[in-house]
Every structure is written in C-alpha cells, then in structure tokens.
Coordinates of C-alpha atoms and ligand atoms in Angstrom, one line a residue:
X1 CA 87.1 107.7 112.1
X2 CA 84.1 106.4 114.1
X3 CA 80.9 104.7 112.9
X4 CA 79.2 101.4 112.9
X5 CA 80.1 98.5 110.5
X6 CA 79.0 99.4 107.0
X7 CA 79.1 103.1 107.6
X8 CA 81.8 103.5 104.8
X9 CA 84.7 104.2 107.1
X10 CA 87.1 102.1 105.0
X11 CA 86.3 103.8 101.7
X12 CA 86.4 107.3 103.2
X13 CA 89.6 106.6 105.1
X14 CA 91.3 105.4 102.0
X15 CA 90.3 108.5 100.1
X16 CA 91.4 110.8 103.0
X17 CA 94.7 109.0 103.3
X18 CA 95.4 109.4 99.6
X19 CA 94.4 113.0 99.6
X20 CA 96.5 114.0 102.6
X21 CA 99.5 111.7 101.8
X22 CA 99.4 109.8 105.1
X23 CA 98.8 106.1 105.8
X24 CA 95.4 104.6 106.4
X25 CA 95.7 102.4 109.4
X26 CA 92.8 99.9 109.6
X27 CA 92.9 97.5 112.5
X28 CA 90.4 95.3 110.7
X29 CA 92.7 94.9 107.7
X30 CA 95.7 94.3 109.9
X31 CA 93.8 91.6 111.8
X32 CA 92.4 89.9 108.7
X33 CA 95.9 89.8 107.2
X34 CA 97.2 88.2 110.4
X35 CA 94.4 85.6 110.2
X36 CA 95.2 84.9 106.5
X37 CA 98.9 84.4 107.2
X38 CA 98.3 82.3 110.2
X39 CA 100.3 84.3 112.7
X40 CA 99.9 83.9 116.5
X41 CA 97.9 87.2 116.5
X42 CA 95.7 85.9 113.7
X43 CA 95.1 82.7 115.6
X44 CA 93.9 84.5 118.7
X45 CA 91.9 87.1 116.7
X46 CA 90.0 84.7 114.4
X47 CA 87.4 83.5 116.8
X48 CA 86.5 87.0 117.9
X49 CA 86.3 88.3 114.3
X50 CA 84.2 85.3 113.1
X51 CA 81.7 85.6 115.9
X52 CA 81.3 89.4 115.5
X53 CA 83.0 90.3 118.7
X54 CA 86.0 92.5 119.4
X55 CA 89.6 91.4 119.7
X56 CA 91.0 92.1 123.1
X57 CA 92.0 95.7 123.8
X58 CA 95.7 94.9 124.7
X59 CA 96.4 93.2 121.4
X60 CA 94.8 95.9 119.3
X61 CA 96.4 98.8 121.3
X62 CA 99.8 97.1 120.8
X63 CA 99.2 96.9 117.0
X64 CA 98.3 100.5 116.7
X65 CA 101.1 101.7 119.0
X66 CA 103.7 99.9 116.9
X67 CA 102.1 101.2 113.6
X68 CA 102.0 104.8 114.8
X69 CA 105.7 104.7 115.6
X70 CA 106.6 103.9 111.9
X71 CA 108.2 106.7 109.9
X72 CA 105.4 107.1 107.4
X73 CA 102.9 108.0 110.2
X74 CA 105.1 110.8 111.6
X75 CA 103.2 113.6 109.9
X76 CA 99.8 112.2 110.4
X77 CA 97.6 109.1 109.9
X78 CA 94.0 108.1 109.3
X79 CA 92.7 105.5 111.8
X80 CA 89.9 103.2 110.5
X81 CA 88.2 101.0 113.0
X82 CA 90.2 102.1 116.0
X83 CA 89.4 103.0 118.7
X84 CA 86.4 100.8 119.3
X85 CA 86.3 100.9 123.1
X86 CA 86.8 103.6 125.8
X87 CA 90.0 101.7 126.9
X88 CA 91.4 102.0 123.4
X89 CA 90.4 105.7 123.1
X90 CA 92.2 106.4 126.4
X91 CA 95.3 104.5 125.1
X92 CA 95.2 106.5 121.8
X93 CA 95.1 109.8 123.7
X94 CA 98.2 108.7 125.5
X95 CA 99.9 107.6 122.2
X96 CA 99.1 110.9 120.4
X97 CA 100.2 113.0 123.4
X98 CA 101.5 116.3 122.2
X99 CA 101.6 115.3 118.5
X100 CA 98.5 117.4 117.8
X101 CA 94.7 117.2 118.3
X102 CA 92.9 114.2 117.0
X103 CA 90.2 115.0 114.5
X104 CA 87.3 112.6 115.3
X105 CA 84.7 112.0 112.6
X106 CA 81.6 110.1 113.4
X107 CA 80.0 108.7 110.3
X108 CA 76.2 108.3 111.0
X109 CA 74.1 105.8 109.0
X110 CA 70.7 104.4 110.0
X111 CA 70.7 100.7 111.0
X112 CA 68.5 99.4 108.2
X113 CA 70.8 100.9 105.6
X114 CA 73.8 99.3 107.3
X115 CA 72.2 95.9 107.2
X116 CA 71.5 96.3 103.5
X117 CA 75.0 97.5 102.7
X118 CA 76.7 94.7 104.6
X119 CA 74.5 92.1 102.9
X120 CA 75.9 93.2 99.5
X121 CA 79.4 94.0 100.5
X122 CA 82.4 92.2 98.8
X123 CA 86.1 92.5 99.4
X124 CA 89.1 91.3 97.5
X125 CA 90.1 87.8 98.6
X126 CA 93.7 88.5 97.6
X127 CA 94.5 92.1 98.8
X128 CA 91.5 92.8 101.1
X129 CA 90.4 96.0 99.3
X130 CA 86.8 97.0 99.4
X131 CA 84.9 96.4 96.2
X132 CA 82.8 99.3 95.0
X133 CA 79.4 99.0 93.3
X134 CA 81.0 99.3 89.9
X135 CA 83.7 96.6 90.5
X136 CA 81.6 93.6 91.1
X137 CA 83.7 91.1 89.0
X138 CA 87.3 91.5 90.1
X139 CA 89.3 93.8 92.4
X140 CA 90.2 97.1 90.7
X141 CA 93.5 97.1 92.6
X142 CA 95.0 93.7 91.9
X143 CA 92.4 91.8 89.8
X144 CA 91.8 89.3 92.7
X145 CA 88.5 87.5 93.2
X146 CA 85.8 89.3 95.2
X147 CA 84.5 87.4 98.2
X148 CA 82.0 87.9 101.0
X149 CA 83.7 88.7 104.3
X150 CA 83.4 85.9 106.8
X151 CA 81.8 88.3 109.3
X152 CA 79.3 89.8 106.9
X153 CA 76.7 87.0 107.3
X154 CA 73.3 88.2 108.5
X155 CA 73.6 86.7 112.0
X156 CA 77.1 87.9 112.6
X157 CA 76.2 91.4 111.3
X158 CA 73.4 91.5 113.9
X159 CA 76.0 90.7 116.6
X160 CA 78.4 93.3 115.3
X161 CA 75.8 96.0 115.4
X162 CA 75.0 95.0 119.0
X163 CA 78.7 95.1 119.9
X164 CA 79.0 98.5 118.2
X165 CA 76.1 99.9 120.3
X166 CA 77.4 98.4 123.5
X167 CA 81.1 99.0 123.2
X168 CA 81.9 101.6 120.5
X169 CA 78.9 104.0 120.5
X170 CA 80.0 105.3 124.0
X171 CA 83.0 106.8 122.2
X172 CA 80.7 109.5 120.7
X173 CA 80.1 110.7 124.3
X174 CA 83.8 110.3 125.0
X175 CA 84.8 112.6 122.2
X176 CA 81.7 114.8 121.5
X177 CA 82.8 117.7 123.8
X178 CA 86.0 118.2 121.9
X179 CA 86.2 121.1 119.4
X180 CA 87.6 118.7 116.8
X181 CA 84.7 116.2 116.9
X182 CA 82.3 116.3 114.0
X183 CA 79.3 114.1 113.0
X184 CA 78.9 113.4 109.3
X185 CA 75.8 112.2 107.4
X186 CA 77.0 108.9 106.0
X187 CA 73.7 108.0 104.3
X188 CA 74.6 109.7 101.0
X189 CA 76.6 108.8 97.9
X190 CA 80.3 108.3 98.7
X191 CA 81.4 111.5 96.9
X192 CA 78.9 113.5 99.0
X193 CA 80.2 111.9 102.2
X194 CA 83.7 112.8 101.1
X195 CA 82.7 116.4 100.7
X196 CA 81.0 116.4 104.1
X197 CA 84.3 115.0 105.6
X198 CA 86.4 117.6 103.9
X199 CA 84.3 120.5 105.2
X200 CA 84.2 118.9 108.7
X201 CA 88.0 118.6 108.7
X202 CA 88.4 122.2 107.7
X203 CA 85.9 123.3 110.5
X204 CA 87.6 121.0 113.1
X205 CA 91.1 122.4 112.2
X206 CA 89.8 126.0 112.5
X207 CA 88.0 125.2 115.8
X208 CA 90.6 123.0 117.5
X209 CA 93.9 123.9 116.2
X210 CA 94.5 120.4 114.8
X211 CA 96.9 120.2 111.9
X212 CA 95.2 119.6 108.5
Ligands
AMP1 P1 86.4 96.0 110.6 O1 87.1 95.6 109.3 O2 86.9 97.3 111.1 O3 84.9 95.9 110.5 O4 86.9 94.9 111.7 C1 86.6 93.5 111.6 C2 86.7 92.9 112.9 O5 88.1 93.0 113.4 C3 85.9 93.4 114.0 O6 84.5 92.9 114.0 C4 86.7 93.0 115.3 O7 86.5 91.6 115.5 C5 88.1 93.2 114.8 N1 88.6 94.5 115.1 C6 88.9 95.5 114.2 N2 89.3 96.6 114.8 C7 89.2 96.3 116.2 C8 89.4 97.1 117.3 N3 89.8 98.4 117.3 N4 89.2 96.5 118.5 C9 88.8 95.2 118.6 N5 88.6 94.5 117.6 C10 88.8 95.0 116.3

C-alpha cells in the first residue's frame, strides 16, 4: 500500500488484513516497537524516525524478508509503509518471486489535508494502534493512553512529506505500468476509501491474475 504519511494506509491496511485473514505488516510499527524495547535495531532507527528520515534500506528489507517467511504470511499479506524506495521495491519483487502478482494501491490525498490529519493524529502509547476520531480518550484495543507520535510534530511532518516526494513518490512510476496497480482517492471518509480499495482489488485481480 503506497501513499504519503497521513494517507490512511495503516487504517485501511488493518481493515484489509482482517477482511482477508492475512497479516498486516507495518514496517513503521515494527520499527517503533524496536525503539520502545531498546533493541539494537531500535537504537539505530530512532534518529532517522525522529528526524523524519528513512531508516536504511538494508535494515528494513531484512525485517520484511524475515516477516514474509513466517507461516502466517504464506497465503498473503498486506504491506503498510513498505516499500518506500526503489531499492526496497526491487528487493520486494525478488522476495515475492513466483508467489503471485503484487497488488499495489496508491492512496492519494492532497498535501494540505495530510498536514491537518497528522496534526490531530494520536496513537496508543501502549500498543501503537491508531486512534480513530471517535476514540479520543483511550485506545479501543487495549485501553492504553493516546499520545502524539514523536514524528508527528509540524516541522518533522514537513520533512516527512519532502522525503516522501523525493524517495517514495517515484514508486508510483515504478509500479504504474503494472495491470495490478490502482490509485485510490484517499480524501474521503474511511468507509468510502475501503469501498474504493475493495473495488480496486477486484479490478486488479481480474486484470492481472493476482490472487484475491
Ligand atoms: P510510518 O509509521 O509508516 O509512517 O513510519 C514511521 C517511520 O518509520 C518513517 O518515517 C521512517 O523513519 C521509518 N520507516 C517505516 N517504514 C520504512 C521503510 N519502508 N523504509 C525506511 N524507513 C521506514
């Protein structure tokens, strides 16, 4: 699932994963957990995350390669926040190999809307789940406190959007000629985006022979 920070990838990826009974693999979540638990990976990722930059390709590719080899990802998976560079996309193609065609969904949202969304975003400080507009007091999943992400401050958000344009946006060109690529209007209510995604997946499966 492609798209800039704040496009709603995490929310939609979670819904898709639940609907299809496959794991949602979010490199951002994995990295934040590593930072929280003070692992070596977390130590090296923290500076990049807190400054709005990308963690190095090798580390992230290694995380995803390991995760995709787990049994629960055998029949499919939803990737949220990966790939973010052409190097990562090339590595992903090699990892997927003959398992089936990737369905690539680009969630499109205007920049001014992204900035507004990120300014009001909260996540659970305990489990990392996204808070939705109707759960502003405590996490619906675990009851944990809702906090602002360390990289959602205005200045860092500006940097993350620049990084997206420079390093991640080129992936639209990388994937756009594939029959399984679809752009989705992400500037709608979450349920409408979910419907758009469901239709896009059906069309991508029909066009590209990917497995639903
Ligand atoms: P996210 O939760 O997807 O917005 O990711 C938060 C931060 O984690 C990003 O701003 C990056 O610093 C780092 N990160 C997540 N995914 C990747 C990736 N695929 N490549 C490099 N850095 C990543």
